[in-house]
Each structure stands twice: as structure tokens, then as C-alpha cells.
Amino acid sequence: MGRSKIITLYHTIKYLKPVQVYYRLYYLLRNRFFKKSYSNKEIDRTIDLIWSDEIFNTKSYLGTNNFKFLNIPMSFKKNISWNYSEFGKLWTYNLNYFDFLNQKDISVDSCLELIKDYINQDSELLDGKEPYVISLRGINWVKFLSKNKIKDKIIDETLYHHYQILLDNLEYHLLGNHLLENGFSLLFGGYYFDDERLLNTAEKILKSELGEQILKDGAHYELSPMYHQILLGRLLDCIQLVRRNEKIDNKNLLDFLEEKASSMLSWLANITYKNGNIPLLNDSSIGIAPSSNELFDYAESLRLKWSKIKLIDSGYRKFESDKFEVVIDVGNIQPSYQPGHAHSDTFSFELYSQEIPIIVDPGVSTYEKNERRQRERGTYYHNTVQLGNLEQTQVWGGFRVAKRAKVFGVIEGENKVFAKHDGYKNEGIIHSRQFQLNENRFTIKDSLEGNSLLDKKMVLHFHPDVKINERTKSEIQLNNLILSFKGRFDKVVFQEYDFSIGFNKTRKGKKIVVFFNGELETHITEI
């Protein structure tokens, strides 16, 4: 291992919590030297849960062993291979989640047939036995079995067996949304089996993790609007579960869950654009999570209420006028010990005009550890300033982050924010950026303090549907807007980029790269 690799690992590992290190070592040693077996003890369920789907999952089972996940179809001609891995790990995970049990147009008989086929291959399962996958599949099985009032001894025994595996492999080595999903699922399993161990573990995880993971302004701390929607949907499901199944009294937990849901709803209401879109910040993509409007409708059906909380500790800001909506990132990498969904995007932003996306984050189209994944997380794929080919924040390995840009000197006013970051401090450069929104004008002021011979580039990505007309060297028309530059800039270069419209699905869009000499003003105004 080379010196640079060791340094990168050091700057990655130093942020881990002691509990993460402990469980990584514990699971490594335990799984190497001890093989635990689990008994399929006889299950005699006495409680039928009350459940109804309020949000249906995206259609992914097309019938006759045909599936489509992440925009990739697959037809199993004979037997389903639940370990099928030709399309990458995330595709295999989706196959094993069983989200299709709760899509709109699938018959109960088809679902039971798929579940029983899965059970017949239980001893051969690989990815399907990972704790995160068990967590999501467990929720889907419990929902399906409960709403259809199905009692099947073999299914129940297999499901309980999987929950035993989950209990012994809780994802304390990862924390973040993984451990939270473990807790959500254990709550469903605990209610389904009326099992105190599952319920107590679920309550412990949920109170601890929601208490930490939901920030004061209501954001989920991994700062992905897509994951925020996913986890909020799961939280609303848990509220429905506890409310509608009163045979298990858990008012204290219910009050806690409702409080966290209200905070998350507030943040989502703040960050969602008027047309219902979310900004594609950090790991966010289209077509994965429930929409904001679906979640608001679900929350209203549960009689939840939420009030507006000012965006602060998530690091995001939302400016609005009659003409514009702008979402800005002036925050640090969060959480420091689990930044797997973070990007190198300090001071990036999105801009909508009259509910139409103009300047956008390209989003993500893959979780595979490849060149595309690295590119989509990198500085050059965001609406910010890059020095040479350096990264503000060192993203690597698909879901790893080493050295990080730190934001400081934040000064705020009405629809105005100024901040600095030190992501280029090794080159002796500090980047400061000011955003200001007036009624008809959005202004960005960039300044690079210090001297460096590396290129200084300001990058903007336009939505593929934006009509672009280069009027002069310093003026570009974007639909009915004028984008103009002032300051010491040398040239403006147009390039193509891939805008994600889902996993494994992109459209070509245009981006500009403005080469400047230390200071640049960017103005966007209506014609």
C-alpha cells in the first residue's frame, strides 16, 4: 500500500466513532471463528395486525418472473436467481427487498408464489441475508401478510428466522440510515410477532438514532433529500403501525415518532420546490423515493401537523421570490463518521424560475464503484468553483470521504448568505462565495484569496430542457433569463454532461465552465 493510500485511509478512518470500529472488528472476528445457527422455532401468531398501504411502491414486478429495478429489466426464463448479480449489488438488493409485494397491480397469489420460491432458496441466499436487506424485506413482508390477513406457518418461521439474523447483526459498524432502517424493521417485526425482544431493541434504536439523526431544522443528517423522503415515509409507516394496533400500548414511543415526523415534514416543505421536485443534492435521484406531495398527503391522513422551522444546521438555505427559487449548500460534510452519501459540493446550488429548473445538480445514476460514480460525486459535477482538477472534499471508493472542506465565516441576512471554505488550503487558497436574491435578480460573488497557478473555474449545469443562446462573451440567454458575468474572467467554455433522470438513465445537458482570475460576479435576471 502506497503512502498516499495510507494518508487517504487515515483521513477517512479518523472520523469513525469508537462503536463503529468496535463492531467492525467484532463482526469480523466473530464471523471468521464462530458460525451461529438459528432455529426455525415454531411461531404461533395470535395478533392480526391492521394495515393499509397509503403509498404504493413503484411497479417493479412485471409478471412471469419479469422484474425491472433501477431502469434495468430482467426476465428469468425458468427459476428466479435471487442472488443474480450481473447488474451490480444495488440491483440485487432491490430484487431481495420485495418492494413489489406492495405495488398496485400485483395479485396475492403471485406474491405468495414469489415468497415461497424465495423461502425454497433460503439456504442459498447471499445478499438477501445482509441486515439492511432483511430490514427492508421484513417490512414489506409484514405489510403484505397483514393487509391480506395471511397466516402461513412456514412464511412466519422464515421471517422470524431472518429477524434473529438481524438482531445479531445490527449495523452499528455503519450507523446512519442503515441502523435506522434496522430499527424501523424491528418495530414492524415486534408488532407482527408480539415479540418483546424485537420491540425493546426497536425502541432503543429509534429513540437513540432519530434523536441524533434528525437535526434541529428537521433534516436527516446525511443531507440527501431523497433519503430524507425515504426515511420520512418509513417513519410515517411506523406511526400508522403503532396507532392502528392498540393491543400493544406504546404511547410514549408514538409521541416521540410524531414529534420527529413533524420536524422532518417541516424540512421537506422548506426544501421542496413549488412544482413538487426536490433538489438533487448529495446522493439523490429521480424515481426512487415517495414524492413530497405523497408524503404530505400521507401525513395529513395521519392528522399530523407541522410548522415552519428555519433552515440552519443542515447547512442548506432556501431563497424565494415571485420569480426564483434557490437552494444553496453552505454546510459541512455530515455526519462526519458516516459521509457515504456526501458529495464534494460545497457552495453548490440549484435555481428554478417560475417552477422550471434552470441550474441543476446532475444527481446520481449509479452506486457502482466506478468512474461514473466518482465523477458524479466530484467537485466538477456541481455548481461551484474548482481549482485545477482538485477536489474540495476527497471523495473516493464509492462511499468514502477523506479530507473535507470546512465552511467558516458564515454571515447571513434576508435572502443573502456569505461563507468561506478551506477545501483548497493545501494550495494556499480560500474560496469565499456570496449569494443574494432580490425580486428579479440572483447574484453570486466568488473570490479566491491567495495565489495559485492552477486554473480557477466556476461551473454551472443547465437542465437539459433549458434553451441556451450565447449572446456575447459575457452574456448567455437561458429561456427568458439572462446569465451574465462581471470581473476578471478569461473565457466561457460550453461542455456536455449527463443529467440523471434515474439510476442507469441519463439525458445530455449543457454546462458552462468560466475561467476567471480570482474574482467573479455572476448575475441571473429576467429579460
XYZ file of C-alpha atoms in Angstrom, residues 41-492:
452
model
C -38.775 -22.159 16.188
C -42.468 -22.718 15.865
C -44.367 -19.480 15.586
C -47.958 -19.179 16.716
C -49.119 -15.665 15.933
C -52.174 -14.613 17.892
C -52.364 -10.983 16.745
C -53.535 -9.913 13.308
C -52.119 -6.505 12.525
C -54.262 -3.803 10.952
C -52.519 -2.320 7.950
C -53.334 -0.427 4.749
C -50.942 0.938 2.155
C -51.074 4.724 1.892
C -48.212 4.990 -0.610
C -47.682 2.216 -3.136
C -44.234 1.121 -4.231
C -43.060 1.677 -7.806
C -44.015 -1.128 -10.161
C -41.047 -3.489 -10.367
C -42.618 -6.924 -10.878
C -43.950 -7.241 -14.430
C -45.291 -10.790 -14.136
C -43.996 -14.248 -15.130
C -40.627 -13.812 -13.396
C -40.003 -10.465 -15.099
C -38.558 -7.665 -12.980
C -37.380 -4.106 -13.510
C -35.200 -2.336 -10.991
C -33.162 0.837 -11.405
C -34.418 1.087 -15.009
C -32.863 -2.308 -15.860
C -35.288 -5.125 -16.836
C -34.568 -8.804 -16.300
C -36.527 -11.867 -17.347
C -35.776 -15.129 -15.543
C -36.728 -17.753 -18.109
C -37.062 -20.600 -15.643
C -36.169 -20.197 -11.990
C -35.539 -16.862 -10.303
C -31.964 -16.459 -9.159
C -32.300 -14.331 -6.029
C -28.506 -13.935 -5.995
C -28.388 -12.588 -9.569
C -25.516 -10.088 -9.664
C -24.871 -9.184 -13.315
C -26.364 -5.686 -12.874
C -24.476 -4.789 -9.697
C -25.120 -5.062 -5.983
C -27.849 -2.438 -5.744
C -29.934 -4.236 -8.371
C -29.576 -7.491 -6.408
C -30.567 -5.696 -3.226
C -33.723 -4.379 -4.894
C -34.619 -7.883 -6.045
C -34.355 -9.043 -2.429
C -36.237 -6.096 -0.872
C -39.598 -7.433 -2.156
C -40.933 -3.897 -2.675
C -43.133 -5.351 -5.406
C -45.352 -7.007 -2.780
C -46.831 -3.572 -2.204
C -47.145 -2.276 -5.746
C -50.632 -1.545 -7.068
C -51.211 -4.193 -9.701
C -49.991 -7.492 -8.326
C -52.157 -10.403 -7.228
C -51.972 -12.017 -3.809
C -51.319 -15.398 -5.435
C -48.353 -14.022 -7.377
C -46.917 -12.548 -4.189
C -47.260 -15.792 -2.284
C -45.672 -17.692 -5.135
C -42.654 -15.342 -5.080
C -42.324 -15.533 -1.301
C -42.426 -19.328 -1.316
C -39.891 -19.508 -4.116
C -37.644 -17.284 -2.028
C -38.092 -19.489 1.027
C -37.206 -22.591 -1.007
C -33.854 -20.951 -1.815
C -33.301 -19.602 1.692
C -30.162 -21.647 2.398
C -28.516 -20.321 -0.783
C -29.227 -16.622 -0.226
C -26.231 -14.249 -0.149
C -27.063 -10.528 -0.336
C -30.562 -11.334 0.874
C -29.189 -12.232 4.312
C -27.477 -8.878 4.845
C -29.076 -6.899 7.709
C -30.096 -3.872 5.630
C -31.810 -6.103 3.072
C -33.514 -8.165 5.775
C -34.775 -4.909 7.286
C -36.492 -3.663 4.134
C -37.798 -7.089 3.132
C -39.137 -7.680 6.648
C -41.255 -4.516 6.475
C -42.600 -5.463 3.047
C -43.490 -8.990 4.127
C -45.218 -7.789 7.298
C -47.254 -5.207 5.354
C -48.317 -7.729 2.712
C -49.175 -10.529 5.129
C -51.066 -8.189 7.458
C -53.213 -6.348 4.916
C -54.178 -9.648 3.272
C -54.707 -11.432 6.622
C -52.436 -14.313 5.630
C -51.310 -16.807 8.238
C -48.723 -19.218 6.936
C -46.560 -21.128 9.390
C -43.611 -21.607 7.031
C -43.569 -17.956 5.985
C -43.762 -16.809 9.610
C -40.962 -19.143 10.685
C -38.706 -17.923 7.870
C -39.471 -14.299 8.632
C -38.745 -14.793 12.322
C -35.530 -16.595 11.431
C -34.451 -13.575 9.387
C -35.241 -11.247 12.280
C -32.985 -13.370 14.504
C -30.174 -12.818 12.000
C -30.890 -9.080 12.006
C -30.810 -8.877 15.800
C -27.343 -10.440 15.834
C -26.010 -8.240 13.029
C -27.340 -4.764 13.735
C -25.416 -2.235 11.667
C -23.615 -0.375 14.431
C -20.480 -0.578 12.291
C -22.205 1.662 9.721
C -24.739 3.656 11.769
C -26.642 6.283 9.727
C -29.710 5.308 7.734
C -28.731 1.620 7.851
C -29.117 1.332 11.622
C -32.266 3.447 11.477
C -33.790 1.056 8.918
C -32.868 -1.819 11.252
C -34.881 -0.101 13.979
C -37.895 0.594 11.763
C -37.990 -3.032 10.666
C -37.627 -4.441 14.177
C -40.648 -2.369 15.186
C -42.696 -3.985 12.411
C -41.366 -7.428 13.369
C -42.038 -6.816 17.045
C -45.642 -5.858 16.393
C -46.156 -8.711 13.938
C -44.825 -11.402 16.270
C -45.782 -9.650 19.545
C -42.140 -10.136 20.493
C -40.706 -8.123 23.408
C -37.076 -8.542 22.363
C -37.744 -7.160 18.906
C -39.872 -4.320 20.307
C -37.403 -3.304 23.007
C -34.481 -3.295 20.591
C -36.516 -1.311 18.073
C -37.483 1.321 20.625
C -33.896 1.648 21.841
C -32.570 2.153 18.300
C -35.329 4.500 17.160
C -35.130 6.808 20.178
C -31.349 6.958 20.025
C -30.924 7.258 16.265
C -33.853 9.547 15.464
C -32.735 11.724 18.350
C -29.330 12.110 16.718
C -30.087 11.756 13.025
C -32.880 14.335 12.788
C -31.296 17.775 13.085
C -32.890 20.753 14.800
C -34.160 22.133 11.490
C -35.768 18.757 10.683
C -33.245 17.458 8.150
C -31.980 13.909 8.162
C -28.310 14.373 8.903
C -26.996 12.616 5.783
C -28.394 15.632 3.885
C -29.779 13.753 0.895
C -33.302 14.998 0.084
C -34.018 11.585 -1.485
C -33.056 9.639 1.650
C -34.960 12.171 3.726
C -38.105 11.278 1.757
C -37.434 7.533 2.094
C -36.881 7.690 5.851
C -39.815 10.033 6.422
C -42.046 7.571 4.564
C -40.796 4.790 6.822
C -41.416 6.924 9.904
C -44.980 7.642 8.811
C -45.475 3.893 8.337
C -44.312 3.311 11.910
C -46.764 5.928 13.178
C -49.604 4.203 11.323
C -48.470 0.838 12.707
C -48.433 1.988 16.334
C -51.665 3.988 16.077
C -53.782 1.331 14.407
C -52.657 -1.624 16.521
C -53.634 -0.620 20.018
C -53.273 -4.068 21.503
C -49.679 -3.071 22.138
C -49.672 0.138 24.198
C -46.763 2.377 23.276
C -47.920 5.984 23.679
C -44.516 7.333 24.708
C -42.909 5.936 21.571
C -45.783 7.209 19.425
C -45.430 10.767 20.780
C -41.696 10.657 20.044
C -42.207 9.379 16.491
C -44.839 12.022 15.772
C -42.563 14.796 17.032
C -39.726 13.660 14.733
C -42.092 13.268 11.783
C -43.343 16.836 12.235
C -39.773 18.144 12.156
C -38.950 16.115 9.042
C -42.126 17.320 7.326
C -41.156 20.914 8.024
C -37.713 20.471 6.458
C -39.178 18.719 3.437
C -41.750 21.505 2.998
C -38.929 24.043 3.138
C -36.657 22.295 0.650
C -39.272 21.128 -1.881
C -39.809 23.345 -4.920
C -43.263 24.703 -5.753
C -43.622 22.158 -8.581
C -43.037 19.271 -6.126
C -39.445 18.475 -7.138
C -36.638 18.114 -4.651
C -33.092 19.402 -5.194
C -30.827 16.545 -6.291
C -28.188 17.314 -3.672
C -25.726 14.688 -2.450
C -26.950 11.165 -3.289
C -30.350 11.986 -4.761
C -32.052 10.643 -7.858
C -35.435 10.647 -9.537
C -37.973 7.837 -9.166
C -36.622 6.170 -6.019
C -38.375 7.778 -3.043
C -42.007 8.699 -2.404
C -42.684 12.220 -3.679
C -43.008 15.145 -1.283
C -46.692 15.537 -2.152
C -47.361 11.860 -1.447
C -45.670 12.222 1.933
C -47.610 15.386 2.797
C -50.882 13.643 1.885
C -49.905 10.626 3.988
C -49.039 12.854 6.948
C -52.357 14.677 6.659
C -54.214 11.347 6.633
C -52.467 10.628 9.952
C -53.586 14.076 11.217
C -50.010 15.187 11.721
C -49.247 18.892 11.845
C -46.027 20.745 11.184
C -44.892 24.339 11.375
C -42.084 26.075 9.511
C -38.626 25.664 11.063
C -35.817 27.891 9.811
C -33.108 26.054 7.848
C -29.938 26.254 9.905
C -27.915 23.215 10.990
C -28.483 21.180 7.835
C -26.341 23.776 6.038
C -28.982 24.298 3.346
C -30.695 27.593 2.625
C -33.795 28.269 0.519
C -34.328 31.715 -1.014
C -37.594 32.592 -2.769
C -39.101 35.491 -4.682
C -42.011 35.713 -7.108
C -39.592 34.792 -9.924
C -36.985 32.495 -8.375
C -36.415 29.606 -6.009
C -32.832 28.883 -4.986
C -31.481 26.086 -2.783
C -27.924 26.619 -1.543
C -25.420 24.404 0.283
C -23.266 26.305 2.781
C -22.804 23.396 5.182
C -20.120 20.920 6.137
C -19.963 17.185 5.423
C -22.451 15.466 7.736
C -22.327 13.239 9.632
C -18.541 13.211 9.902
C -18.450 9.481 10.765
C -20.817 8.318 8.000
C -20.461 10.513 4.886
C -21.188 7.738 2.381
C -23.856 9.769 0.577
C -21.945 13.066 0.635
C -20.523 14.830 -2.420
C -17.734 17.338 -2.956
C -20.227 20.170 -3.468
C -19.524 22.973 -1.003
C -21.320 26.191 -2.067
C -23.202 24.409 -4.852
C -26.786 25.465 -5.572
C -29.867 24.924 -7.747
C -32.062 27.613 -9.307
C -35.666 27.393 -10.538
C -37.527 30.142 -12.374
C -41.334 30.127 -12.462
C -41.247 26.496 -11.272
C -38.929 25.474 -14.147
C -35.479 24.038 -13.349
C -32.705 26.179 -14.835
C -29.453 25.446 -12.973
C -29.456 21.945 -11.517
C -27.386 19.398 -9.690
C -26.773 16.487 -12.107
C -27.916 13.946 -9.478
C -26.682 10.347 -9.278
C -27.244 7.484 -11.708
C -25.203 4.678 -10.118
C -23.907 3.312 -6.830
C -21.344 1.090 -8.509
C -17.772 1.867 -7.519
C -16.731 3.083 -10.934
C -15.636 6.179 -12.847
C -19.194 7.470 -13.248
C -19.843 7.253 -9.510
C -16.595 9.117 -8.804
C -17.455 11.790 -11.372
C -20.984 12.317 -10.038
C -19.645 12.880 -6.521
C -16.814 15.170 -7.624
C -16.498 18.976 -7.488
C -16.575 19.396 -11.286
C -20.090 17.901 -11.396
C -21.517 20.604 -9.119
C -22.365 24.291 -9.401
C -19.390 25.660 -7.568
C -15.755 26.675 -8.070
C -12.945 24.219 -8.787
C -9.232 24.904 -8.538
C -7.402 22.979 -11.269
C -8.531 19.371 -11.022
C -8.527 19.367 -7.224
C -11.470 18.215 -5.139
C -12.785 20.459 -2.383
C -13.505 17.279 -0.463
C -11.730 13.981 -1.137
C -14.476 11.557 -2.182
C -13.312 8.069 -3.104
C -14.179 4.366 -3.113
C -17.850 4.845 -3.970
C -18.942 5.772 -0.436
C -15.806 7.072 1.262
C -14.660 10.573 2.193
C -11.164 11.513 3.407
C -10.068 15.176 3.661
C -13.043 17.539 3.820
C -13.643 21.193 3.055
C -14.641 23.111 6.175
C -17.054 26.031 5.988
C -16.468 29.081 8.172
C -17.191 32.791 8.417
C -20.891 32.458 7.621
C -22.764 35.797 7.567
C -26.489 35.864 6.793
C -29.212 38.341 6.015
C -32.616 38.323 4.325
C -32.197 36.174 1.172
C -28.447 36.639 1.487
C -25.589 34.460 2.734
C -21.799 34.765 2.661
C -19.347 31.999 3.629
C -15.817 30.693 3.118
C -14.346 27.203 2.850
C -10.798 25.840 3.111
C -11.041 22.920 0.701
C -8.086 24.269 -1.286
C -5.932 25.292 1.681
C -3.095 22.986 0.581
C -2.764 25.306 -2.440
C -2.946 28.368 -0.226
C -6.428 29.275 -1.480
C -9.598 30.143 0.454
C -12.827 30.270 -1.535
C -15.487 32.740 -0.422
C -18.902 32.936 -2.026
C -21.849 35.256 -1.535
C -25.392 34.513 -2.694
C -28.053 37.215 -2.829
C -31.596 37.062 -4.191
C -33.555 40.212 -4.993
C -37.002 40.220 -6.593
C -35.751 39.943 -10.174
C -32.042 39.170 -9.809
C -29.916 36.398 -8.348
C -26.262 37.259 -7.755
C -23.242 35.103 -6.906
C -19.910 36.665 -5.957
C -16.863 34.408 -5.925
C -13.460 35.322 -4.550
C -10.334 33.184 -4.269
C -7.968 34.540 -1.644
C -4.344 33.545 -2.185
C -2.115 32.768 -5.147
C -2.104 29.625 -7.256
C -1.078 28.875 -10.823
C -3.892 26.323 -11.186
C -6.947 27.116 -13.326
C -9.816 28.764 -11.465
C -13.142 27.524 -12.818
C -16.732 28.367 -11.976
C -19.067 25.600 -13.187
C -22.826 25.732 -13.874
C -25.025 22.857 -15.076
C -28.200 23.685 -17.012
C -31.247 21.442 -17.084
C -31.437 19.586 -20.436
C -34.694 21.361 -21.338
C -33.250 24.867 -20.960
C -32.920 26.781 -24.233
C -29.450 28.322 -24.402
C -28.369 31.228 -26.583
C -24.877 32.703 -26.268
C -25.410 36.428 -26.929
C -21.915 37.753 -26.113
C -18.784 36.544 -24.329
C -20.233 37.730 -21.020
C -23.961 37.162 -21.613
C -25.994 33.989 -22.153
C -29.747 33.666 -22.545
C -31.402 30.821 -20.629
C -35.069 30.588 -21.595
C -36.358 34.039 -20.559
C -33.377 34.776 -18.301
C -30.049 36.478 -18.860
C -26.923 34.990 -17.286
C -24.064 37.494 -17.213
C -20.571 37.740 -15.762
C -18.511 40.607 -14.399
C -14.937 40.567 -13.223
C -11.616 39.197 -14.387
C -12.613 36.183 -16.446
C -10.790 34.811 -19.483
C -13.248 32.582 -21.302
C -16.520 30.671 -21.091
